[in-house]
Coordinates of C-alpha atoms and ligand atoms in Angstrom, one line a residue:
X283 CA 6.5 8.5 -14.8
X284 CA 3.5 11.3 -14.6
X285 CA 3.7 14.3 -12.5
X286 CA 1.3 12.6 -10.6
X287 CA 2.3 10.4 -8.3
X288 CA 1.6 7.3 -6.0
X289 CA 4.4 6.0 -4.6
X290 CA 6.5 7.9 -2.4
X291 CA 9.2 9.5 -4.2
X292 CA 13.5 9.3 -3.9
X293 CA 15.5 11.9 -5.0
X294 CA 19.5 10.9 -4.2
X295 CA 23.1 12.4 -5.9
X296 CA 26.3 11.8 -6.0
X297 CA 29.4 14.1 -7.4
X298 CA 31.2 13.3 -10.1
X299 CA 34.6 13.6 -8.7
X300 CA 36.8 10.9 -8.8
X301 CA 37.2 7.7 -6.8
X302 CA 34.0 6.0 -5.4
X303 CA 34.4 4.3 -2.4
X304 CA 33.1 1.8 0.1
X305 CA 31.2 5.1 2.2
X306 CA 29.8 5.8 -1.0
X307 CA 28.5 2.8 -1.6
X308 CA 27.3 1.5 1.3
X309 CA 26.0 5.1 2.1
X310 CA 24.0 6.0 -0.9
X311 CA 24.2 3.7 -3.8
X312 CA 23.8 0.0 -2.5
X313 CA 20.5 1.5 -0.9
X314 CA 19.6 3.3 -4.0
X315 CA 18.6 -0.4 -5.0
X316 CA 16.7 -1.8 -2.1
X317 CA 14.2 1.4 -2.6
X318 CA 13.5 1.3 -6.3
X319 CA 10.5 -1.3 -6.2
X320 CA 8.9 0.7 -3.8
X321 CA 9.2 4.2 -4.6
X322 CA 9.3 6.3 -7.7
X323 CA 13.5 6.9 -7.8
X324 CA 15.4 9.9 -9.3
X325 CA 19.2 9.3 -9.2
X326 CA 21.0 12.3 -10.2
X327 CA 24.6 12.6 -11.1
X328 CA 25.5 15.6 -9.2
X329 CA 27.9 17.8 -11.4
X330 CA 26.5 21.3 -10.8
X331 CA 28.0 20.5 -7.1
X332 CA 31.2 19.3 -8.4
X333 CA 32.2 22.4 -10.0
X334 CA 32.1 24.2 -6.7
X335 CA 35.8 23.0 -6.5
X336 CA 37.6 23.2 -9.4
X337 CA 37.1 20.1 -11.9
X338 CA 39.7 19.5 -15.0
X339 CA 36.9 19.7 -18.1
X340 CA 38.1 17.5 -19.9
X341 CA 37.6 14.5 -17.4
X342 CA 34.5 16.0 -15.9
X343 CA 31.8 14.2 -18.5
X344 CA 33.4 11.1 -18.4
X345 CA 33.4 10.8 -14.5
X346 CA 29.8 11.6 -14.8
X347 CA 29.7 8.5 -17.0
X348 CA 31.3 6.9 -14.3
X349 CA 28.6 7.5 -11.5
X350 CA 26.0 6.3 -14.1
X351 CA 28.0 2.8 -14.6
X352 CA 28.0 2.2 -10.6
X353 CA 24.3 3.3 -10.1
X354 CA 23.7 1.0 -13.2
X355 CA 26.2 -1.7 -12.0
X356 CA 24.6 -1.8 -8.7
X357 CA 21.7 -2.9 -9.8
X358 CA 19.7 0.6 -10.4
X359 CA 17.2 -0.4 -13.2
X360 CA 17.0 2.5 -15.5
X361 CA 13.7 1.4 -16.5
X362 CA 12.7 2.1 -12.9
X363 CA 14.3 4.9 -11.7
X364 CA 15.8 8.1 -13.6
X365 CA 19.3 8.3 -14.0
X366 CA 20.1 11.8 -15.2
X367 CA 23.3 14.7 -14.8
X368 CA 22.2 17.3 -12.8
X369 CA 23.6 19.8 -15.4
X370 CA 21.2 18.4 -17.9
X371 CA 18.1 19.2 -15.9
X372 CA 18.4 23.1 -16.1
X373 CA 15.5 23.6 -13.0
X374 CA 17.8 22.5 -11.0
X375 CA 19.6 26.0 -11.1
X376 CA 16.8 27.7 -11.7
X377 CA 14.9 27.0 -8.0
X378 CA 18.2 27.0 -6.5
X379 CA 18.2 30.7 -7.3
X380 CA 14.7 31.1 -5.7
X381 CA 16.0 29.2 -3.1
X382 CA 19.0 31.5 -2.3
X383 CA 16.4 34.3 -1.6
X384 CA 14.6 31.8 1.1
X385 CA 17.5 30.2 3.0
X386 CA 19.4 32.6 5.3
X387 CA 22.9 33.3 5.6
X388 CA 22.5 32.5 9.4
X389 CA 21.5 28.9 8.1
X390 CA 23.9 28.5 5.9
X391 CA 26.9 29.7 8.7
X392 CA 26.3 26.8 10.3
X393 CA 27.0 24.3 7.6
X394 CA 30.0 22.1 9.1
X395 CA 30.9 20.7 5.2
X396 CA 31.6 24.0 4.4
X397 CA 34.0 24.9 6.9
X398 CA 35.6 21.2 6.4
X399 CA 35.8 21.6 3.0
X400 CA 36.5 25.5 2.7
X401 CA 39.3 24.9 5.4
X402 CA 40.9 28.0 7.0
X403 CA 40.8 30.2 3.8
X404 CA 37.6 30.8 3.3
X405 CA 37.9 33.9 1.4
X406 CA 39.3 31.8 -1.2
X407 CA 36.6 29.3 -1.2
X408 CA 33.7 29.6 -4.6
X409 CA 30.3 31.0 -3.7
X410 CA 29.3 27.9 -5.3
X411 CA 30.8 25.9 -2.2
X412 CA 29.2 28.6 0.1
X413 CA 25.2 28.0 -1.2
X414 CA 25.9 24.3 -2.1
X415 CA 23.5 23.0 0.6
X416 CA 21.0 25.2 -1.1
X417 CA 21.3 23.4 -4.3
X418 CA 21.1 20.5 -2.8
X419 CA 17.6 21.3 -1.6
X420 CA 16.4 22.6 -4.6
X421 CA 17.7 19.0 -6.2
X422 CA 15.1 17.6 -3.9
X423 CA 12.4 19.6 -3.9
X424 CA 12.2 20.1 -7.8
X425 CA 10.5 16.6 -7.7
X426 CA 8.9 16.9 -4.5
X427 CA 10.8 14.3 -3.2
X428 CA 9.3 12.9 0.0
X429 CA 12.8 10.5 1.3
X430 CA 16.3 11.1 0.2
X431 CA 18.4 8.5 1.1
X432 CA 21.9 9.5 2.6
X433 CA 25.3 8.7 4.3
X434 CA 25.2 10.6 7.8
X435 CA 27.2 13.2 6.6
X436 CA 24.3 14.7 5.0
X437 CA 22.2 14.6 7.6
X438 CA 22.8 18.3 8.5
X439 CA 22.4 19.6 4.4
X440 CA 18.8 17.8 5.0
X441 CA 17.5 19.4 7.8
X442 CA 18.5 22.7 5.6
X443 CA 16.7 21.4 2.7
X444 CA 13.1 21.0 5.5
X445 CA 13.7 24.4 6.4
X446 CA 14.0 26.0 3.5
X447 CA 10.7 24.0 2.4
X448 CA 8.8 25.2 5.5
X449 CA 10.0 28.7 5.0
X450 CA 9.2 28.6 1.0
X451 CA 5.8 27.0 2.2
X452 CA 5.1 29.6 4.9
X453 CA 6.3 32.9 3.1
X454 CA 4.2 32.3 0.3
X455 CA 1.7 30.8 2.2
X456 CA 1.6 27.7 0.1
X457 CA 0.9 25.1 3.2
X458 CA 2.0 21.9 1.6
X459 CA 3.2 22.6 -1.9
X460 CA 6.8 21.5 -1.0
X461 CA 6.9 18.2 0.7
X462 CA 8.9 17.9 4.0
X463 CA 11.9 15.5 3.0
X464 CA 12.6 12.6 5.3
X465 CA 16.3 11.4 5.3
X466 CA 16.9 7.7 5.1
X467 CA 19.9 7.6 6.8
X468 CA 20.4 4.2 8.1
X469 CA 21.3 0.6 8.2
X470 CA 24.5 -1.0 9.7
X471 CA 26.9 1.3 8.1
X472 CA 25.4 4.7 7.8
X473 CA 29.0 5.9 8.5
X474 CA 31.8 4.2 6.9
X475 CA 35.5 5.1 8.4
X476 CA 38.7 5.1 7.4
X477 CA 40.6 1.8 7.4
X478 CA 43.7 3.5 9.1
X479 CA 41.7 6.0 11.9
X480 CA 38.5 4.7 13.0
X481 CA 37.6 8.0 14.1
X482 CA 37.6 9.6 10.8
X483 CA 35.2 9.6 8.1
X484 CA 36.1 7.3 4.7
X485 CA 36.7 10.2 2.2
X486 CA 37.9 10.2 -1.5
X487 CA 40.1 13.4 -0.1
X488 CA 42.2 11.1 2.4
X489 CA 45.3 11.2 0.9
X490 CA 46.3 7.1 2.1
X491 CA 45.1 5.0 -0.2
X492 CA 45.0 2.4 2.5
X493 CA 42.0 4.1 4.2
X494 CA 39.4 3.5 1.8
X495 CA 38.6 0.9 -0.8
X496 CA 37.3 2.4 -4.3
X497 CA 35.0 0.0 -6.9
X498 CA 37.8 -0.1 -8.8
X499 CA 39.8 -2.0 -6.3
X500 CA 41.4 -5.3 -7.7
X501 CA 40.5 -8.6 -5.3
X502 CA 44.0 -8.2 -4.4
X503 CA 44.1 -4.3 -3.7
X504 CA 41.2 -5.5 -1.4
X505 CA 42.6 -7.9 0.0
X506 CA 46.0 -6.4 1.5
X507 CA 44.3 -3.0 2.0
X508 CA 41.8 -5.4 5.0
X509 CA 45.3 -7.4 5.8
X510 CA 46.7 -4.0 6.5
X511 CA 43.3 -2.3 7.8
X512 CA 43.7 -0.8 11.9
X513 CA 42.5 -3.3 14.5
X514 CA 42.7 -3.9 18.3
X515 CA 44.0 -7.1 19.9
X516 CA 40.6 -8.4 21.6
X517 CA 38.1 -10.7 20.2
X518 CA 35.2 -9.8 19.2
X519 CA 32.2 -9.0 21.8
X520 CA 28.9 -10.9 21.7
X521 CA 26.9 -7.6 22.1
X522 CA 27.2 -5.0 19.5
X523 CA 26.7 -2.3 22.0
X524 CA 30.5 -3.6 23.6
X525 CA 32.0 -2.1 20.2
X526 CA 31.3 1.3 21.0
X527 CA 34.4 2.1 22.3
X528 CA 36.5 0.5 19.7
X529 CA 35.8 2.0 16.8
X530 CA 37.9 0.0 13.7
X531 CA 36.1 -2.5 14.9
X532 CA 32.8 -1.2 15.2
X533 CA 33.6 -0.3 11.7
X534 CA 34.8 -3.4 10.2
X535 CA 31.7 -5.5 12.1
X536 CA 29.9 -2.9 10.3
X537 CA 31.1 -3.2 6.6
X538 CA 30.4 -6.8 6.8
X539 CA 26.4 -6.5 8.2
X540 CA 25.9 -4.0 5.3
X541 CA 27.3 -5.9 2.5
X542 CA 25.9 -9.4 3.5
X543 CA 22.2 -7.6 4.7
X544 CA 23.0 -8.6 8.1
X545 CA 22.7 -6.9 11.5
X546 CA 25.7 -6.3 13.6
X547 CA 24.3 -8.5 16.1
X548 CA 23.9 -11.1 13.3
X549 CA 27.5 -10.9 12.6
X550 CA 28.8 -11.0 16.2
X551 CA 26.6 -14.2 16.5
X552 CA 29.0 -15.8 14.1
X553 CA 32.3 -14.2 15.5
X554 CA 32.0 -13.7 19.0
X555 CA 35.4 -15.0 20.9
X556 CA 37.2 -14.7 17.4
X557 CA 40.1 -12.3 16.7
X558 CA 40.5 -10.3 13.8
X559 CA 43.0 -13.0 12.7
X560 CA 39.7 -15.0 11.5
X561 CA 37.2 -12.3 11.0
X562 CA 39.8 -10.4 7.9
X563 CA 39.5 -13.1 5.9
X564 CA 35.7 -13.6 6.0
X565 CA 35.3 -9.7 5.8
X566 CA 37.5 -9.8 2.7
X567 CA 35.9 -12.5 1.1
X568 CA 32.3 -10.9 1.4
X569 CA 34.1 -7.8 0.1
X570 CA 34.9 -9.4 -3.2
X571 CA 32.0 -11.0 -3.3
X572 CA 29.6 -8.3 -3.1
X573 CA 32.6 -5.4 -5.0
X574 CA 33.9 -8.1 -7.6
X575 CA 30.7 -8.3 -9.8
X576 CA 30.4 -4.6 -9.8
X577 CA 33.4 -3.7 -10.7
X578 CA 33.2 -6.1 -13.7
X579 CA 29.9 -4.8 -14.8
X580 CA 30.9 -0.6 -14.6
X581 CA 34.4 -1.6 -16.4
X582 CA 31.3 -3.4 -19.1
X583 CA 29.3 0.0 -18.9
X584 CA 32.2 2.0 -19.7
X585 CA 33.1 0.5 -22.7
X586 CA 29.7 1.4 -24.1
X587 CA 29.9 5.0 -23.5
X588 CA 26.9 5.3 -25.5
X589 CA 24.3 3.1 -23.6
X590 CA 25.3 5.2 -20.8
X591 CA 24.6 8.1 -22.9
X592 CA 21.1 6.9 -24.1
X593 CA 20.6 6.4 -20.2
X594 CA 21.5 9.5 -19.5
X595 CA 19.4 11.4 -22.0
X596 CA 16.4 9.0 -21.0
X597 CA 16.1 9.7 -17.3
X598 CA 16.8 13.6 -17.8
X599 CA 13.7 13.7 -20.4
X600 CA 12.2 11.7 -17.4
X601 CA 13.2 13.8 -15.0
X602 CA 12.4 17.5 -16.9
X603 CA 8.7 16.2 -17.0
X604 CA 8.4 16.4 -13.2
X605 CA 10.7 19.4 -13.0
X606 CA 9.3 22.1 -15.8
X607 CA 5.9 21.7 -13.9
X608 CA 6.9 21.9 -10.5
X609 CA 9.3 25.5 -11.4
X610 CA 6.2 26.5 -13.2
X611 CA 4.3 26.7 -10.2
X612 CA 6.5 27.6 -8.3
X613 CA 7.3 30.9 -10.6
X614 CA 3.4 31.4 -10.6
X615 CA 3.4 31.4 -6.4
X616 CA 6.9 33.8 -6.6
X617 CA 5.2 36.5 -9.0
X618 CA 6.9 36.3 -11.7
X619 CA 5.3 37.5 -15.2
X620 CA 4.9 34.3 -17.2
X621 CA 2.9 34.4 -20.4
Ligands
ADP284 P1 32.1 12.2 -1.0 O1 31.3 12.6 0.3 O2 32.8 11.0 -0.9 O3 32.8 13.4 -1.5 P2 29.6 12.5 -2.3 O4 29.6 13.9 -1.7 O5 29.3 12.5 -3.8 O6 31.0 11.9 -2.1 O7 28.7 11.5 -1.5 C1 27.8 10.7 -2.1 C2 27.0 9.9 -1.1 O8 27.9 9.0 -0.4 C3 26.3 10.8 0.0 O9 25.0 10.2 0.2 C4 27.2 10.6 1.2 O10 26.5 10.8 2.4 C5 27.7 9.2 1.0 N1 29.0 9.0 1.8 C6 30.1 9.6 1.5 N2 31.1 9.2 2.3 C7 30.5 8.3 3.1 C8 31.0 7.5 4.2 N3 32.3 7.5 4.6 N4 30.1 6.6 4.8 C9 28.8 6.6 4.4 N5 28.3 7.3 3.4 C10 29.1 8.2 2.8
LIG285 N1 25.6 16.8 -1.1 C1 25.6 15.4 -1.4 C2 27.0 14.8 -0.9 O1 27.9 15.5 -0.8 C3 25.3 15.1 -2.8 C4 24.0 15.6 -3.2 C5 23.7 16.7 -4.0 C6 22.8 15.0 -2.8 N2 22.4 16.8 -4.1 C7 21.8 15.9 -3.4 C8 22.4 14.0 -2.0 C9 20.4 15.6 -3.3 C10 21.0 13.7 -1.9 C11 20.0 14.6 -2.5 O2 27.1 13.7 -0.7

């Protein structure tokens, strides 16, 4: 991987912290795959954004580990795309800081994760949590990423991370020297819910474990956790656009497109006029299906602690030599006395 570049290039993350779910999966890392022939991919294990709540030390490596085993175990070729810990890249930090003297606080007032996650005492909350979406587009812009492929939660920390490139580009009048990113937020399950409340968001924070399915779920966990999942009484519709106002099932007929690269509409052709009484147990067995083999293979990965390792140390060497140039340059357009 040069500086220079042909193919399009994807910059994605994910923290470090604890339980990965279906959301995450289906969100981010399951697509992580489908772009790696096609663009030049940099899949970073976010922990520089974990420790803006607090993290116990002495599991915070190994759950870095972790992420690497389900990129890996999801079929992320590490040959192909860079698989690196944020921490380990130290530019990363280093245009964030630049970055904090472009973004506005105005901007960053209006980041709804914060005020989720910050809750009502935000006095209490790390300045870390506060400029997070600042790192975050300094993750992407270190590499001039041009797509960055996210659940729809994110789709508000991206539109930061454009401005903040226009207003870099603009105050230093640099025209096009940081890329405008493009979200890919998409497919049939962009948004996964909760098995218990189709109106909220999937979350590793919920504290039922019957709301979200993890990759470390056993077939059976899986199975009783759909046995026990929220439904309605009516059949499914013929016409995707009839599950708008019943959201578990929107959700459910949306789980099983994305895992068997169907459409909606693809699915309801096969279970229109059928009751959930039918469509749990095909939606569980594509679950196990598609979940099984993963799990198997990151429980492999784990117990080789030091492929991951070699991984690790491979794709941040990888990425550093698209990195050191890029804050280089950008110190040079800032001012700063380099010798
Ligand atoms: P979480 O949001 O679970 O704390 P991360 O912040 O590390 O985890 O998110 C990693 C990726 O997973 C992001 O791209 C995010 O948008 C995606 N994601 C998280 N939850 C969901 C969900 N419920 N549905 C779809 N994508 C999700
Ligand atoms: N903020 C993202 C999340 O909570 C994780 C993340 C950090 C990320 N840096 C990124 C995602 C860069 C995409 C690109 O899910």
């Amino acid at each position: 991987m040069s500086d220079i570049h042909h193919m399009p290039r994807v910059l994605s993350g994910v923290q470090p912290t604890g339980n990965l779910h279906l959301g995450n999966y289906l969100g981010a890392i399951k697509r992580f795959v489908d772009l790696q022939d096609s663009h030049d991919c940099l899949y970073c294990v976010v922990d520089l954004h974990a420790i803006t709540v607090p993290q116990d030390p002495k599991a915070l490596a190994q759950q870095t580990r972790e992420i690497a085993a389900a990129y890996l175990a999801a079929g992320v070729d590490d040959g192909q795309a860079a698989i690196f810990a944020q921490s380990a890249v130290p530019e990363h930090a280093e245009l964030a800081w630049i970055f904090n003297c472009v973004a506005r606080i105005g901007w960053l007032n209006r980041m709804t994760q914060f005020k989720d996650k910050a809750g009502k005492n935000k006095e209490k909350a790390s300045v870390g949590l506060y400029v997070y979406p600042v790192l975050m587009a300094a993750d992407i812009l270190l590499y001039h990423a041009t797509h960055v492929p996210v659940g729809e939660d994110q789709k508000q920390h991206l539109e930061l991370a454009r401005d903040i490139a226009g207003k870099f580009n603009q105050d230093f009048n640099v025209p096009d020297f940081f890329p405008i990113p493009e979200p890919l937020i998409g497919g049939p399950a962009p948004r996964v819910m909760s098995l218990r409340d189709g109106t909220q968001k999937m979350s590793k924070s919920d504290p039922s474990d019957l709301s979200r399915i993890t990759l470390k779920d056993s077939d059976d966990d899986i199975a009783k956790k759909i046995k026990k999942a929220k439904t309605d009484p009516e059949p499914l519709p013929d016409n995707p656009d009839d599950l708008a106002a019943r959201p578990e099932a929107d959700n459910l007929v949306g789980i099983f497109a994305a895992l068997s690269d169907q459409t909606k509409a693809e699915v309801l052709a096969n279970y229109a006029g059928q009751g959930f009484g039918a469509f749990k147990p095909a939606l569980t067995e594509v679950l196990i299906d598609r979940l099984g083999p993963v799990r198997q293979k990151m429980a492999q990965l784990l117990a080789e602690p030091q492929h991951l390792d070699a991984t690790l140390m491979r794709g941040a060497e990888r990425a550093r030599t698209i990195a050191g140039p890029v804050v280089k340059r950008t110190k040079e357009i800032v001012g700063f006395w380099q010798a």
